[in-house]
Amino acid sequence: MSAPTTVLVSYDQLDRRRGALGHARPDDHPILLVESEGMLRSRTWHAQRLHLVLSAAEHLARELEDDGFVVRRIRAASTADGVRQYRNENPDRRIVAAEPSSHGLMRTWTDVGVDLLPDDRFLTSRADFTGWAEGRKTLRMDAFYRWQRQRLGILMDSSDPEGGSWSFDAENRLPPPKGSHPWPTPVHFAPDETDVRVWADIVARDLPVTGSPPSGHWATTRAGALEQLRHFVDDVLPEFGPYEDAMPLDTWTVNHSLLSPYLNLGLLHASEVVDAVLARHARGDVPISSTEGFIRQVIGWREYVNGMYWLLPDDYRDRNGLDAARPLPRALEEPGSTRMECVRSVVADVHERGWTHHIPRLMVLANLSLIAGVRPSELLDWMRRMFVDAADWVMVPNVIGMGVAADDGLMMTKPYAAGGAYLSRMGRYCKGCAFDPKKRVGDDACPFTTLYWDFIDRHRDTFASNPRMAQQVRGLDRLADLDDLRVRAREVLALLDSGEL
Ligand code: SF4
């Protein structure tokens, strides 16, 4: 970059070593951070999400100042207004930034004349992904993941996958262990002076927040993110695989890495996470099912979702292929308002920490929305504001394509729909529930079981022609109590709509 050039830093691009910041020098490159009041007040954010984003950015700003950079923070009605204000004050300056991570911000920065440098926060550039997708009839994650493994040379024995299989997913589906289990103890991150000040500022400004206030679950610095990475690799990784999908009640972390917030804010880069995991794997004491399962999440799912976000048009977020028209259930906003124990427990977790692992997200929250027919846009908005690791590029494909199958099968071959049998096998919620997971009719029938069959029934014409769903349609036709089930389903949906379920 030739001076005079200002580096505009996005709140989710906090990596000093990459993007526009990677080129910055204290004497030549003032730093600009724009805080959009409109964005902060656009939704009721989870308190811990808002705090994490603002405090991580403030920590970076202070670190840059300590290293001699001039850092300008502007609070404006919108990001565009903030950049315009800076440009008026500094008319001769060129402003550069790394490509932003959302379609909306891309439009904004283009409109206000910010020069963009390539986004290098991923292992797969947007051009690489487009090249992979070109000419393919289907864009499935499995095919992309194999391509990634081969292209990046990760877990490969020459041209074959290490361990003889591309995926060990089948080994990673154990239900929660019976009795007590030595789950890892999560790292606690004591708040520092900046964390305290940022939270006090959120409170003083009366920014709209929900959920529990920050209480040390999430690091707000790169040092903290590295500590979490070390904890995962040293203490957690070997057990990651077997219980990857399990939903026990005696741990909120299970053996998950808790690294997604840091990856998505730029406090960690995917390459250093992959390198650390492969170095641990090379010691020979981590099962391939754990290493491969984790690597698939990072170089497979995460990169695939980002690639799809940029490949698809921005209006993909509005897809509603199953014509779902129900409002967001009250149970998601008010954890104590439902008798469905699985939903109550998962929503309580989300309100307490802004996080729950991928299976409660997919098989409880999104599944309920899918089989009840909740408007995809409402679930998308809720997910975006409630999770500490949420971002537009994360949530749009995950919710629209994967969670509620609203894209006519573009991403997934079948909807992730399940009844109480799955939740009762993979979770420990049902024992404490007012409903019976085995029942699909009657007052104590599990709403998931009832709505699962009703969902197949409502969309039977669509699913009958899907080879992966046709069997479920045939199963539906064998139900002797289908008429009763339809009646119960209407009751369940009415209770859901009135917030009494
Ligand atoms: Fe959830 Fe149904 Fe089990 Fe209750 S019985 S916890 S609603 S799956």
Short mmCIF file of C-alpha atoms and ligand atoms in Angstrom, two decimals:
data_model
loop_
_atom_site.label_atom_id
_atom_site.label_comp_id
_atom_site.label_asym_id
_atom_site.label_seq_id
_atom_site.Cartn_x
_atom_site.Cartn_y
_atom_site.Cartn_z
CA MET A 1 0.00 0.00 0.00
CA SER A 2 1.36 3.45 -0.85
CA ALA A 3 0.85 6.24 1.72
CA PRO A 4 -1.34 8.04 2.57
CA THR A 5 -3.64 5.10 3.10
CA THR A 6 -6.00 4.37 5.95
CA VAL A 7 -6.83 0.81 6.92
CA LEU A 8 -10.51 0.27 7.68
CA VAL A 9 -10.91 -2.67 10.05
CA SER A 10 -14.12 -4.65 10.15
CA TYR A 11 -15.22 -5.95 13.54
CA ASP A 12 -14.90 -9.54 12.38
CA GLN A 13 -11.51 -9.12 10.73
CA LEU A 14 -9.33 -8.64 13.77
CA ASP A 15 -6.30 -10.57 12.53
CA ARG A 16 -3.24 -8.32 12.55
CA ARG A 17 -1.34 -10.68 10.32
CA ARG A 18 -3.82 -10.79 7.46
CA GLY A 19 -6.12 -8.79 5.25
CA ALA A 20 -5.52 -5.06 5.07
CA LEU A 21 -3.98 -5.02 8.55
CA GLY A 22 -1.31 -7.49 7.45
CA HIS A 23 0.22 -4.75 5.27
CA ALA A 24 -0.13 -1.89 7.75
CA ARG A 25 2.81 0.03 9.25
CA PRO A 26 2.43 2.49 12.14
CA ASP A 27 4.01 5.46 10.35
CA ASP A 28 2.07 5.08 7.11
CA HIS A 29 -1.28 3.62 7.90
CA PRO A 30 -3.79 5.12 10.31
CA ILE A 31 -6.41 2.64 11.43
CA LEU A 32 -10.14 3.32 11.21
CA LEU A 33 -12.84 1.51 13.16
CA VAL A 34 -16.44 2.51 12.52
CA GLU A 35 -19.10 1.50 15.00
CA SER A 36 -22.53 1.54 13.41
CA GLU A 37 -25.20 2.63 15.86
CA GLY A 38 -27.80 1.43 13.38
CA MET A 39 -26.34 -2.08 13.40
CA LEU A 40 -26.01 -2.19 17.18
CA ARG A 41 -29.64 -1.17 17.60
CA SER A 42 -31.02 -3.13 14.64
CA ARG A 43 -31.76 -6.22 16.75
CA THR A 44 -31.81 -7.36 20.34
CA TRP A 45 -28.42 -9.06 20.40
CA HIS A 46 -27.28 -11.68 22.86
CA ALA A 47 -25.36 -9.69 25.48
CA GLN A 48 -22.32 -11.97 25.24
CA ARG A 49 -22.21 -11.76 21.46
CA LEU A 50 -22.31 -7.97 21.45
CA HIS A 51 -19.74 -7.79 24.22
CA LEU A 52 -17.40 -10.25 22.53
CA VAL A 53 -17.43 -8.37 19.22
CA LEU A 54 -17.01 -4.91 20.75
CA SER A 55 -14.45 -5.92 23.36
CA ALA A 56 -12.33 -7.93 20.92
CA ALA A 57 -12.23 -4.92 18.58
CA GLU A 58 -11.35 -2.58 21.44
CA HIS A 59 -8.55 -4.89 22.58
CA LEU A 60 -7.14 -4.87 19.06
CA ALA A 61 -7.41 -1.08 18.83
CA ARG A 62 -5.49 -0.66 22.08
CA GLU A 63 -2.86 -3.14 21.02
CA LEU A 64 -2.36 -1.24 17.76
CA GLU A 65 -2.08 2.05 19.67
CA ASP A 66 0.51 0.51 21.97
CA ASP A 67 2.47 -0.42 18.86
CA GLY A 68 2.44 3.15 17.58
CA PHE A 69 -0.54 3.15 15.22
CA VAL A 70 -2.92 6.08 15.10
CA VAL A 71 -6.35 4.53 15.66
CA ARG A 72 -9.48 6.50 14.89
CA ARG A 73 -12.75 5.19 16.29
CA ILE A 74 -15.94 6.71 14.87
CA ARG A 75 -19.43 6.12 16.14
CA ALA A 76 -21.93 6.90 13.42
CA ALA A 77 -25.50 6.17 12.48
CA SER A 78 -24.25 3.67 9.92
CA THR A 79 -20.96 2.26 8.68
CA ALA A 80 -21.31 4.27 5.48
CA ASP A 81 -21.87 7.49 7.44
CA GLY A 82 -18.77 6.80 9.52
CA VAL A 83 -16.58 6.27 6.47
CA ARG A 84 -18.00 9.41 4.83
CA GLN A 85 -17.29 11.42 7.96
CA TYR A 86 -13.69 10.21 7.95
CA ARG A 87 -13.37 10.97 4.25
CA ASN A 88 -14.63 14.52 4.77
CA GLU A 89 -12.03 15.03 7.48
CA ASN A 90 -9.27 13.39 5.40
CA PRO A 91 -10.16 14.06 1.75
CA ASP A 92 -6.79 12.99 0.35
CA ARG A 93 -6.64 9.63 1.99
CA ARG A 94 -7.20 6.35 0.25
CA ILE A 95 -9.14 3.91 2.43
CA VAL A 96 -8.50 0.19 2.11
CA ALA A 97 -10.08 -2.82 3.78
CA ALA A 98 -10.13 -6.56 3.35
CA GLU A 99 -13.16 -7.83 1.46
CA PRO A 100 -15.96 -7.82 4.03
CA SER A 101 -17.73 -10.97 5.11
CA SER A 102 -21.29 -10.08 4.13
CA HIS A 103 -23.08 -9.05 0.97
CA GLY A 104 -24.52 -6.03 2.78
CA LEU A 105 -21.17 -4.67 3.88
CA MET A 106 -19.72 -5.38 0.44
CA ARG A 107 -22.36 -3.08 -1.07
CA THR A 108 -21.73 -0.43 1.58
CA TRP A 109 -17.99 -0.32 1.17
CA THR A 110 -18.24 -0.31 -2.59
CA ASP A 111 -20.73 2.59 -2.36
CA VAL A 112 -18.43 4.70 -0.19
CA GLY A 113 -15.35 4.00 -2.28
CA VAL A 114 -13.33 1.73 -0.02
CA ASP A 115 -10.62 -0.15 -1.95
CA LEU A 116 -10.82 -3.86 -1.22
CA LEU A 117 -8.00 -6.33 -0.73
CA PRO A 118 -8.66 -10.10 -0.96
CA ASP A 119 -10.16 -11.73 2.11
CA ASP A 120 -7.51 -14.24 3.19
CA ARG A 121 -9.22 -15.45 6.38
CA PHE A 122 -10.15 -18.75 4.77
CA LEU A 123 -8.17 -21.60 3.26
CA THR A 124 -10.31 -21.38 0.13
CA SER A 125 -10.53 -18.10 -1.73
CA ARG A 126 -13.82 -17.09 -3.27
CA ALA A 127 -12.26 -17.66 -6.69
CA ASP A 128 -11.04 -21.13 -5.65
CA PHE A 129 -14.54 -22.09 -4.56
CA THR A 130 -16.10 -20.77 -7.75
CA GLY A 131 -13.58 -22.84 -9.70
CA TRP A 132 -14.51 -25.94 -7.74
CA ALA A 133 -18.22 -25.35 -8.26
CA GLU A 134 -17.99 -24.62 -11.97
CA GLY A 135 -19.67 -27.21 -14.16
CA ARG A 136 -20.85 -29.39 -11.27
CA LYS A 137 -24.42 -30.65 -11.32
CA THR A 138 -24.55 -30.74 -7.53
CA LEU A 139 -22.63 -28.77 -4.91
CA ARG A 140 -22.38 -31.21 -2.02
CA MET A 141 -20.13 -30.74 0.97
CA ASP A 142 -18.75 -34.30 0.74
CA ALA A 143 -17.32 -33.69 -2.73
CA PHE A 144 -15.91 -30.34 -1.67
CA TYR A 145 -14.31 -31.88 1.41
CA ARG A 146 -12.50 -34.57 -0.61
CA TRP A 147 -11.27 -31.89 -2.96
CA GLN A 148 -9.99 -29.89 0.05
CA ARG A 149 -8.20 -32.88 1.55
CA GLN A 150 -6.46 -33.61 -1.73
CA ARG A 151 -5.73 -30.00 -2.62
CA LEU A 152 -4.37 -29.13 0.81
CA GLY A 153 -2.71 -32.51 1.41
CA ILE A 154 -4.36 -32.93 4.81
CA LEU A 155 -4.70 -36.44 6.32
CA MET A 156 -3.58 -38.05 3.07
CA ASP A 157 -1.44 -41.14 2.41
CA SER A 158 -0.23 -40.24 -1.03
CA SER A 159 -3.50 -40.07 -3.00
CA ASP A 160 -5.53 -42.06 -0.45
CA PRO A 161 -7.24 -40.77 2.69
CA GLU A 162 -5.39 -41.56 5.91
CA GLY A 163 -7.03 -44.48 7.71
CA GLY A 164 -8.64 -45.72 4.50
CA SER A 165 -11.76 -43.57 4.60
CA TRP A 166 -12.65 -39.96 3.85
CA SER A 167 -15.02 -39.84 6.80
CA PHE A 168 -15.28 -41.59 10.13
CA ASP A 169 -18.61 -40.01 10.88
CA ALA A 170 -20.22 -43.38 11.60
CA GLU A 171 -17.87 -43.80 14.60
CA ASN A 172 -18.74 -40.36 15.93
CA ARG A 173 -22.38 -40.88 16.80
CA LEU A 174 -22.35 -42.31 20.28
CA PRO A 175 -25.23 -41.31 22.53
CA PRO A 176 -24.34 -39.64 25.83
CA PRO A 177 -22.61 -42.05 28.23
CA LYS A 178 -24.73 -43.51 31.01
CA GLY A 179 -23.66 -42.33 34.45
CA SER A 180 -21.01 -39.75 35.16
CA HIS A 181 -18.32 -39.02 32.60
CA PRO A 182 -15.09 -36.99 32.93
CA TRP A 183 -15.98 -34.13 30.60
CA PRO A 184 -13.36 -31.42 30.14
CA THR A 185 -13.48 -28.39 32.41
CA PRO A 186 -13.98 -25.29 30.24
CA VAL A 187 -11.40 -22.52 30.41
CA HIS A 188 -12.64 -19.47 32.29
CA PHE A 189 -11.57 -16.08 30.98
CA ALA A 190 -11.50 -13.50 33.78
CA PRO A 191 -12.57 -10.09 32.45
CA ASP A 192 -9.86 -7.44 32.20
CA GLU A 193 -10.25 -3.70 32.51
CA THR A 194 -11.21 -3.34 28.82
CA ASP A 195 -13.87 -6.05 29.10
CA VAL A 196 -15.38 -4.34 32.13
CA ARG A 197 -15.34 -0.93 30.46
CA VAL A 198 -16.93 -2.22 27.24
CA TRP A 199 -19.73 -3.91 29.16
CA ALA A 200 -20.33 -0.80 31.25
CA ASP A 201 -20.58 1.17 28.02
CA ILE A 202 -23.14 -1.29 26.56
CA VAL A 203 -25.23 -0.89 29.70
CA ALA A 204 -24.83 2.90 29.86
CA ARG A 205 -25.91 3.28 26.21
CA ASP A 206 -28.88 1.01 26.83
CA LEU A 207 -28.05 -1.08 23.77
CA PRO A 208 -30.73 -3.73 23.16
CA VAL A 209 -29.46 -7.02 24.58
CA THR A 210 -30.90 -10.26 25.86
CA GLY A 211 -29.47 -13.38 27.51
CA SER A 212 -27.03 -13.53 30.39
CA PRO A 213 -24.35 -10.83 30.65
CA PRO A 214 -20.69 -11.75 30.00
CA SER A 215 -19.33 -14.09 32.63
CA GLY A 216 -16.01 -15.41 31.38
CA HIS A 217 -17.14 -18.06 28.89
CA TRP A 218 -15.53 -16.28 25.95
CA ALA A 219 -12.08 -14.81 25.43
CA THR A 220 -11.92 -11.34 23.93
CA THR A 221 -8.24 -11.38 22.95
CA ARG A 222 -6.00 -13.36 20.66
CA ALA A 223 -4.06 -14.56 23.70
CA GLY A 224 -7.27 -16.00 25.13
CA ALA A 225 -8.17 -17.58 21.80
CA LEU A 226 -4.74 -19.23 21.70
CA GLU A 227 -5.28 -20.49 25.23
CA GLN A 228 -8.56 -22.07 24.14
CA LEU A 229 -6.80 -23.67 21.15
CA ARG A 230 -4.11 -25.12 23.43
CA HIS A 231 -6.77 -26.45 25.82
CA PHE A 232 -8.64 -28.12 22.98
CA VAL A 233 -5.60 -29.70 21.36
CA ASP A 234 -3.96 -30.84 24.63
CA ASP A 235 -6.96 -31.84 26.72
CA VAL A 236 -10.03 -32.35 24.56
CA LEU A 237 -9.23 -33.47 21.00
CA PRO A 238 -8.74 -37.21 21.64
CA GLU A 239 -12.34 -37.49 22.88
CA PHE A 240 -13.79 -35.08 20.34
CA GLY A 241 -15.05 -37.73 17.93
CA PRO A 242 -17.14 -40.31 19.81
CA TYR A 243 -19.54 -37.86 21.50
CA GLU A 244 -19.51 -35.25 18.74
CA ASP A 245 -23.27 -35.56 18.23
CA ALA A 246 -24.29 -36.38 21.80
CA MET A 247 -26.45 -34.04 23.90
CA PRO A 248 -25.73 -34.87 27.56
CA LEU A 249 -27.03 -32.76 30.43
CA ASP A 250 -23.94 -32.75 32.65
CA THR A 251 -21.72 -30.64 30.38
CA TRP A 252 -22.36 -27.68 28.10
CA THR A 253 -19.17 -28.09 26.08
CA VAL A 254 -19.17 -31.88 25.51
CA ASN A 255 -15.77 -32.27 23.76
CA HIS A 256 -16.25 -29.44 21.33
CA SER A 257 -13.47 -27.00 20.59
CA LEU A 258 -15.35 -23.72 21.29
CA LEU A 259 -13.07 -22.16 18.66
CA SER A 260 -15.70 -20.95 16.18
CA PRO A 261 -16.16 -17.48 17.73
CA TYR A 262 -12.42 -16.83 17.46
CA LEU A 263 -12.12 -18.19 13.93
CA ASN A 264 -15.07 -16.08 12.84
CA LEU A 265 -13.73 -12.86 14.40
CA GLY A 266 -10.19 -13.29 13.08
CA LEU A 267 -8.60 -13.99 16.48
CA LEU A 268 -7.49 -17.36 15.09
CA HIS A 269 -6.86 -18.48 11.53
CA ALA A 270 -8.04 -21.83 10.21
CA SER A 271 -4.49 -22.74 9.16
CA GLU A 272 -3.10 -22.45 12.69
CA VAL A 273 -5.98 -24.49 14.10
CA VAL A 274 -5.44 -27.19 11.47
CA ASP A 275 -1.68 -27.17 12.04
CA ALA A 276 -2.08 -27.52 15.82
CA VAL A 277 -4.52 -30.41 15.45
CA LEU A 278 -2.33 -32.21 12.90
CA ALA A 279 0.74 -31.75 15.11
CA ARG A 280 -1.14 -33.37 17.99
CA HIS A 281 -2.34 -36.14 15.69
CA ALA A 282 1.25 -36.81 14.62
CA ARG A 283 2.05 -37.78 18.21
CA GLY A 284 -0.04 -40.88 17.57
CA ASP A 285 -2.37 -40.77 20.55
CA VAL A 286 -5.48 -39.28 18.93
CA PRO A 287 -7.92 -41.60 17.13
CA ILE A 288 -8.28 -40.83 13.43
CA SER A 289 -12.05 -40.54 13.99
CA SER A 290 -11.49 -37.56 16.32
CA THR A 291 -8.89 -35.86 14.15
CA GLU A 292 -10.77 -36.42 10.89
CA GLY A 293 -14.09 -35.40 12.45
CA PHE A 294 -12.65 -32.10 13.59
CA ILE A 295 -10.68 -31.42 10.42
CA ARG A 296 -13.89 -32.00 8.42
CA GLN A 297 -15.60 -29.23 10.40
CA VAL A 298 -12.79 -26.74 9.69
CA ILE A 299 -11.59 -27.43 6.14
CA GLY A 300 -14.90 -28.95 5.02
CA TRP A 301 -18.05 -27.47 6.49
CA ARG A 302 -16.72 -24.05 7.45
CA GLU A 303 -15.06 -23.38 4.10
CA TYR A 304 -17.99 -24.89 2.18
CA VAL A 305 -20.50 -22.67 3.94
CA ASN A 306 -18.44 -19.56 3.26
CA GLY A 307 -17.94 -20.61 -0.36
CA MET A 308 -21.66 -21.21 -0.86
CA TYR A 309 -22.52 -17.87 0.75
CA TRP A 310 -20.49 -16.02 -1.87
CA LEU A 311 -21.44 -18.29 -4.75
CA LEU A 312 -25.17 -17.83 -4.16
CA PRO A 313 -26.99 -14.55 -4.76
CA ASP A 314 -27.83 -12.38 -1.76
CA ASP A 315 -31.54 -13.19 -2.11
CA TYR A 316 -30.78 -16.83 -1.25
CA ARG A 317 -31.52 -15.70 2.31
CA ASP A 318 -35.15 -15.16 1.30
CA ARG A 319 -35.68 -18.71 0.01
CA ASN A 320 -38.71 -20.47 1.46
CA GLY A 321 -39.08 -23.56 -0.69
CA LEU A 322 -41.43 -25.32 1.73
CA ASP A 323 -43.70 -22.27 2.11
CA ALA A 324 -43.23 -22.12 5.87
CA ALA A 325 -45.38 -19.33 7.33
CA ARG A 326 -45.42 -19.78 11.11
CA PRO A 327 -43.90 -17.12 13.42
CA LEU A 328 -40.88 -17.89 15.59
CA PRO A 329 -42.05 -19.94 18.60
CA ARG A 330 -42.18 -18.10 21.90
CA ALA A 331 -40.10 -20.94 23.39
CA LEU A 332 -37.00 -19.58 21.62
CA GLU A 333 -37.33 -16.12 23.11
CA GLU A 334 -38.41 -17.25 26.58
CA PRO A 335 -36.61 -20.40 27.73
CA GLY A 336 -38.99 -21.06 30.61
CA SER A 337 -42.14 -20.83 28.53
CA THR A 338 -42.21 -24.35 27.07
CA ARG A 339 -42.97 -27.83 28.39
CA MET A 340 -40.73 -29.41 25.73
CA GLU A 341 -37.72 -30.19 27.89
CA CYS A 342 -35.26 -30.49 25.00
CA VAL A 343 -36.23 -27.05 23.70
CA ARG A 344 -36.30 -25.53 27.18
CA SER A 345 -32.84 -26.89 28.00
CA VAL A 346 -31.19 -25.91 24.71
CA VAL A 347 -32.73 -22.43 24.64
CA ALA A 348 -31.68 -21.92 28.27
CA ASP A 349 -28.11 -22.85 27.26
CA VAL A 350 -28.20 -20.38 24.39
CA HIS A 351 -29.49 -17.61 26.64
CA GLU A 352 -26.85 -18.41 29.26
CA ARG A 353 -23.81 -18.53 26.96
CA GLY A 354 -24.78 -17.63 23.39
CA TRP A 355 -23.69 -21.07 22.27
CA THR A 356 -24.68 -24.69 21.99
CA HIS A 357 -23.03 -27.23 19.74
CA HIS A 358 -24.11 -28.06 16.21
CA ILE A 359 -26.50 -30.92 17.03
CA PRO A 360 -28.81 -29.01 19.41
CA ARG A 361 -28.74 -26.17 16.87
CA LEU A 362 -29.62 -28.48 13.99
CA MET A 363 -31.72 -31.21 15.55
CA VAL A 364 -33.58 -29.28 18.24
CA LEU A 365 -33.85 -25.62 17.23
CA ALA A 366 -33.78 -25.84 13.43
CA ASN A 367 -35.61 -29.19 13.43
CA LEU A 368 -38.50 -27.76 15.44
CA SER A 369 -38.68 -24.81 13.05
CA LEU A 370 -38.50 -27.10 10.04
CA ILE A 371 -41.20 -29.57 11.03
CA ALA A 372 -43.48 -26.90 12.49
CA GLY A 373 -43.09 -24.70 9.40
CA VAL A 374 -41.52 -21.59 10.96
CA ARG A 375 -40.65 -18.82 8.50
CA PRO A 376 -36.95 -19.34 7.63
CA SER A 377 -36.21 -15.62 7.82
CA GLU A 378 -37.36 -15.50 11.46
CA LEU A 379 -35.17 -18.40 12.54
CA LEU A 380 -32.26 -16.92 10.57
CA ASP A 381 -32.61 -13.59 12.35
CA TRP A 382 -32.86 -15.26 15.77
CA MET A 383 -29.76 -17.38 15.13
CA ARG A 384 -27.79 -14.38 13.89
CA ARG A 385 -28.43 -12.37 17.01
CA MET A 386 -28.25 -15.13 19.63
CA PHE A 387 -25.01 -17.02 18.89
CA VAL A 388 -21.56 -15.74 19.77
CA ASP A 389 -20.12 -17.26 16.60
CA ALA A 390 -22.85 -16.03 14.26
CA ALA A 391 -22.10 -14.13 11.08
CA ASP A 392 -24.15 -13.57 7.97
CA TRP A 393 -21.98 -15.94 5.92
CA VAL A 394 -22.29 -18.62 8.62
CA MET A 395 -25.98 -18.43 9.26
CA VAL A 396 -27.52 -17.86 5.83
CA PRO A 397 -26.40 -21.19 4.27
CA ASN A 398 -26.59 -23.09 7.57
CA VAL A 399 -30.16 -22.02 8.32
CA ILE A 400 -31.68 -21.70 4.84
CA GLY A 401 -29.93 -24.66 3.20
CA MET A 402 -29.21 -27.03 6.03
CA GLY A 403 -31.44 -26.18 8.98
CA VAL A 404 -34.83 -25.66 7.38
CA ALA A 405 -34.29 -27.04 3.86
CA ALA A 406 -35.72 -23.92 2.27
CA ASP A 407 -33.57 -24.04 -0.89
CA ASP A 408 -35.26 -26.90 -2.77
CA GLY A 409 -32.39 -29.30 -2.13
CA LEU A 410 -29.61 -27.08 -3.44
CA MET A 411 -27.28 -27.81 -0.50
CA MET A 412 -28.66 -30.96 1.13
CA THR A 413 -30.08 -34.14 -0.39
CA LYS A 414 -32.80 -34.33 2.27
CA PRO A 415 -34.14 -32.25 5.16
CA TYR A 416 -32.66 -32.78 8.62
CA ALA A 417 -36.04 -33.70 10.11
CA ALA A 418 -36.35 -35.98 13.13
CA GLY A 419 -38.90 -37.01 15.71
CA GLY A 420 -38.57 -37.78 19.39
CA ALA A 421 -36.82 -41.11 18.77
CA TYR A 422 -33.65 -39.39 17.56
CA LEU A 423 -33.68 -36.83 20.36
CA SER A 424 -34.33 -39.47 22.97
CA ARG A 425 -31.41 -41.58 21.67
CA MET A 426 -28.87 -38.72 21.32
CA GLY A 427 -29.98 -36.58 24.26
CA ARG A 428 -30.91 -36.95 27.89
CA TYR A 429 -33.85 -34.57 27.89
CA CYS A 430 -36.82 -36.89 27.60
CA LYS A 431 -36.77 -38.33 31.13
CA GLY A 432 -37.59 -34.92 32.55
CA CYS A 433 -40.19 -34.04 29.94
CA ALA A 434 -43.97 -33.82 30.13
CA PHE A 435 -44.19 -35.62 26.78
CA ASP A 436 -43.42 -39.17 25.66
CA PRO A 437 -40.99 -39.44 22.71
CA LYS A 438 -42.56 -42.72 21.58
CA LYS A 439 -46.06 -41.30 21.24
CA ARG A 440 -47.33 -39.42 18.21
CA VAL A 441 -50.98 -39.05 19.26
CA GLY A 442 -52.62 -38.10 22.55
CA ASP A 443 -52.12 -35.22 24.97
CA ASP A 444 -48.69 -36.47 26.07
CA ALA A 445 -47.43 -37.23 22.57
CA CYS A 446 -43.98 -35.79 21.87
CA PRO A 447 -44.48 -32.71 19.69
CA PHE A 448 -41.38 -33.62 17.69
CA THR A 449 -42.76 -37.08 16.91
CA THR A 450 -46.19 -35.75 15.97
CA LEU A 451 -44.85 -32.89 13.89
CA TYR A 452 -42.22 -35.07 12.19
CA TRP A 453 -44.92 -37.28 10.64
CA ASP A 454 -47.17 -34.30 9.97
CA PHE A 455 -44.28 -32.60 8.17
CA ILE A 456 -43.84 -35.63 5.92
CA ASP A 457 -47.60 -35.65 5.37
CA ARG A 458 -47.79 -31.94 4.51
CA HIS A 459 -44.99 -32.28 1.95
CA ARG A 460 -45.64 -35.81 0.78
CA ASP A 461 -45.83 -34.86 -2.90
CA THR A 462 -42.41 -33.20 -2.77
CA PHE A 463 -40.79 -35.94 -0.72
CA ALA A 464 -42.22 -38.86 -2.67
CA SER A 465 -39.96 -37.99 -5.58
CA ASN A 466 -36.86 -37.63 -3.38
CA PRO A 467 -35.05 -41.01 -3.25
CA ARG A 468 -33.81 -40.21 0.28
CA MET A 469 -37.31 -39.36 1.56
CA ALA A 470 -39.53 -41.80 -0.33
CA GLN A 471 -39.12 -44.45 2.36
CA GLN A 472 -40.44 -42.04 5.01
CA VAL A 473 -43.47 -41.31 2.83
CA ARG A 474 -44.13 -45.05 2.53
CA GLY A 475 -43.77 -45.29 6.33
CA LEU A 476 -46.32 -42.53 6.72
CA ASP A 477 -48.79 -44.44 4.59
CA ARG A 478 -48.43 -47.44 6.89
CA LEU A 479 -49.46 -45.47 9.99
CA ALA A 480 -52.79 -46.80 11.22
CA ASP A 481 -53.43 -43.64 13.24
CA LEU A 482 -52.72 -41.08 10.53
CA ASP A 483 -56.09 -39.36 10.94
CA ASP A 484 -55.59 -39.04 14.70
CA LEU A 485 -52.06 -37.81 14.10
CA ARG A 486 -53.34 -35.05 11.82
CA VAL A 487 -55.76 -33.94 14.52
CA ARG A 488 -53.03 -33.95 17.17
CA ALA A 489 -50.69 -32.06 14.86
CA ARG A 490 -53.25 -29.25 14.48
CA GLU A 491 -53.52 -29.08 18.27
CA VAL A 492 -49.73 -29.02 18.69
CA LEU A 493 -49.33 -26.27 16.12
CA ALA A 494 -52.09 -24.22 17.74
CA LEU A 495 -50.36 -24.58 21.12
CA LEU A 496 -47.04 -23.59 19.54
CA ASP A 497 -48.63 -20.49 17.99
CA SER A 498 -50.22 -19.47 21.29
CA GLY A 499 -46.97 -20.02 23.19
CA GLU A 500 -48.49 -22.71 25.40
CA LEU A 501 -46.60 -25.79 24.20
FE1 SF4 B 1 -38.17 -33.21 23.48
FE2 SF4 B 1 -40.13 -34.91 22.88
FE3 SF4 B 1 -38.12 -35.71 24.42
FE4 SF4 B 1 -39.91 -33.96 25.34
S1 SF4 B 1 -40.30 -36.08 24.76
S2 SF4 B 1 -37.69 -33.84 25.57
S3 SF4 B 1 -40.37 -32.77 23.53
S4 SF4 B 1 -37.96 -35.08 22.29
#
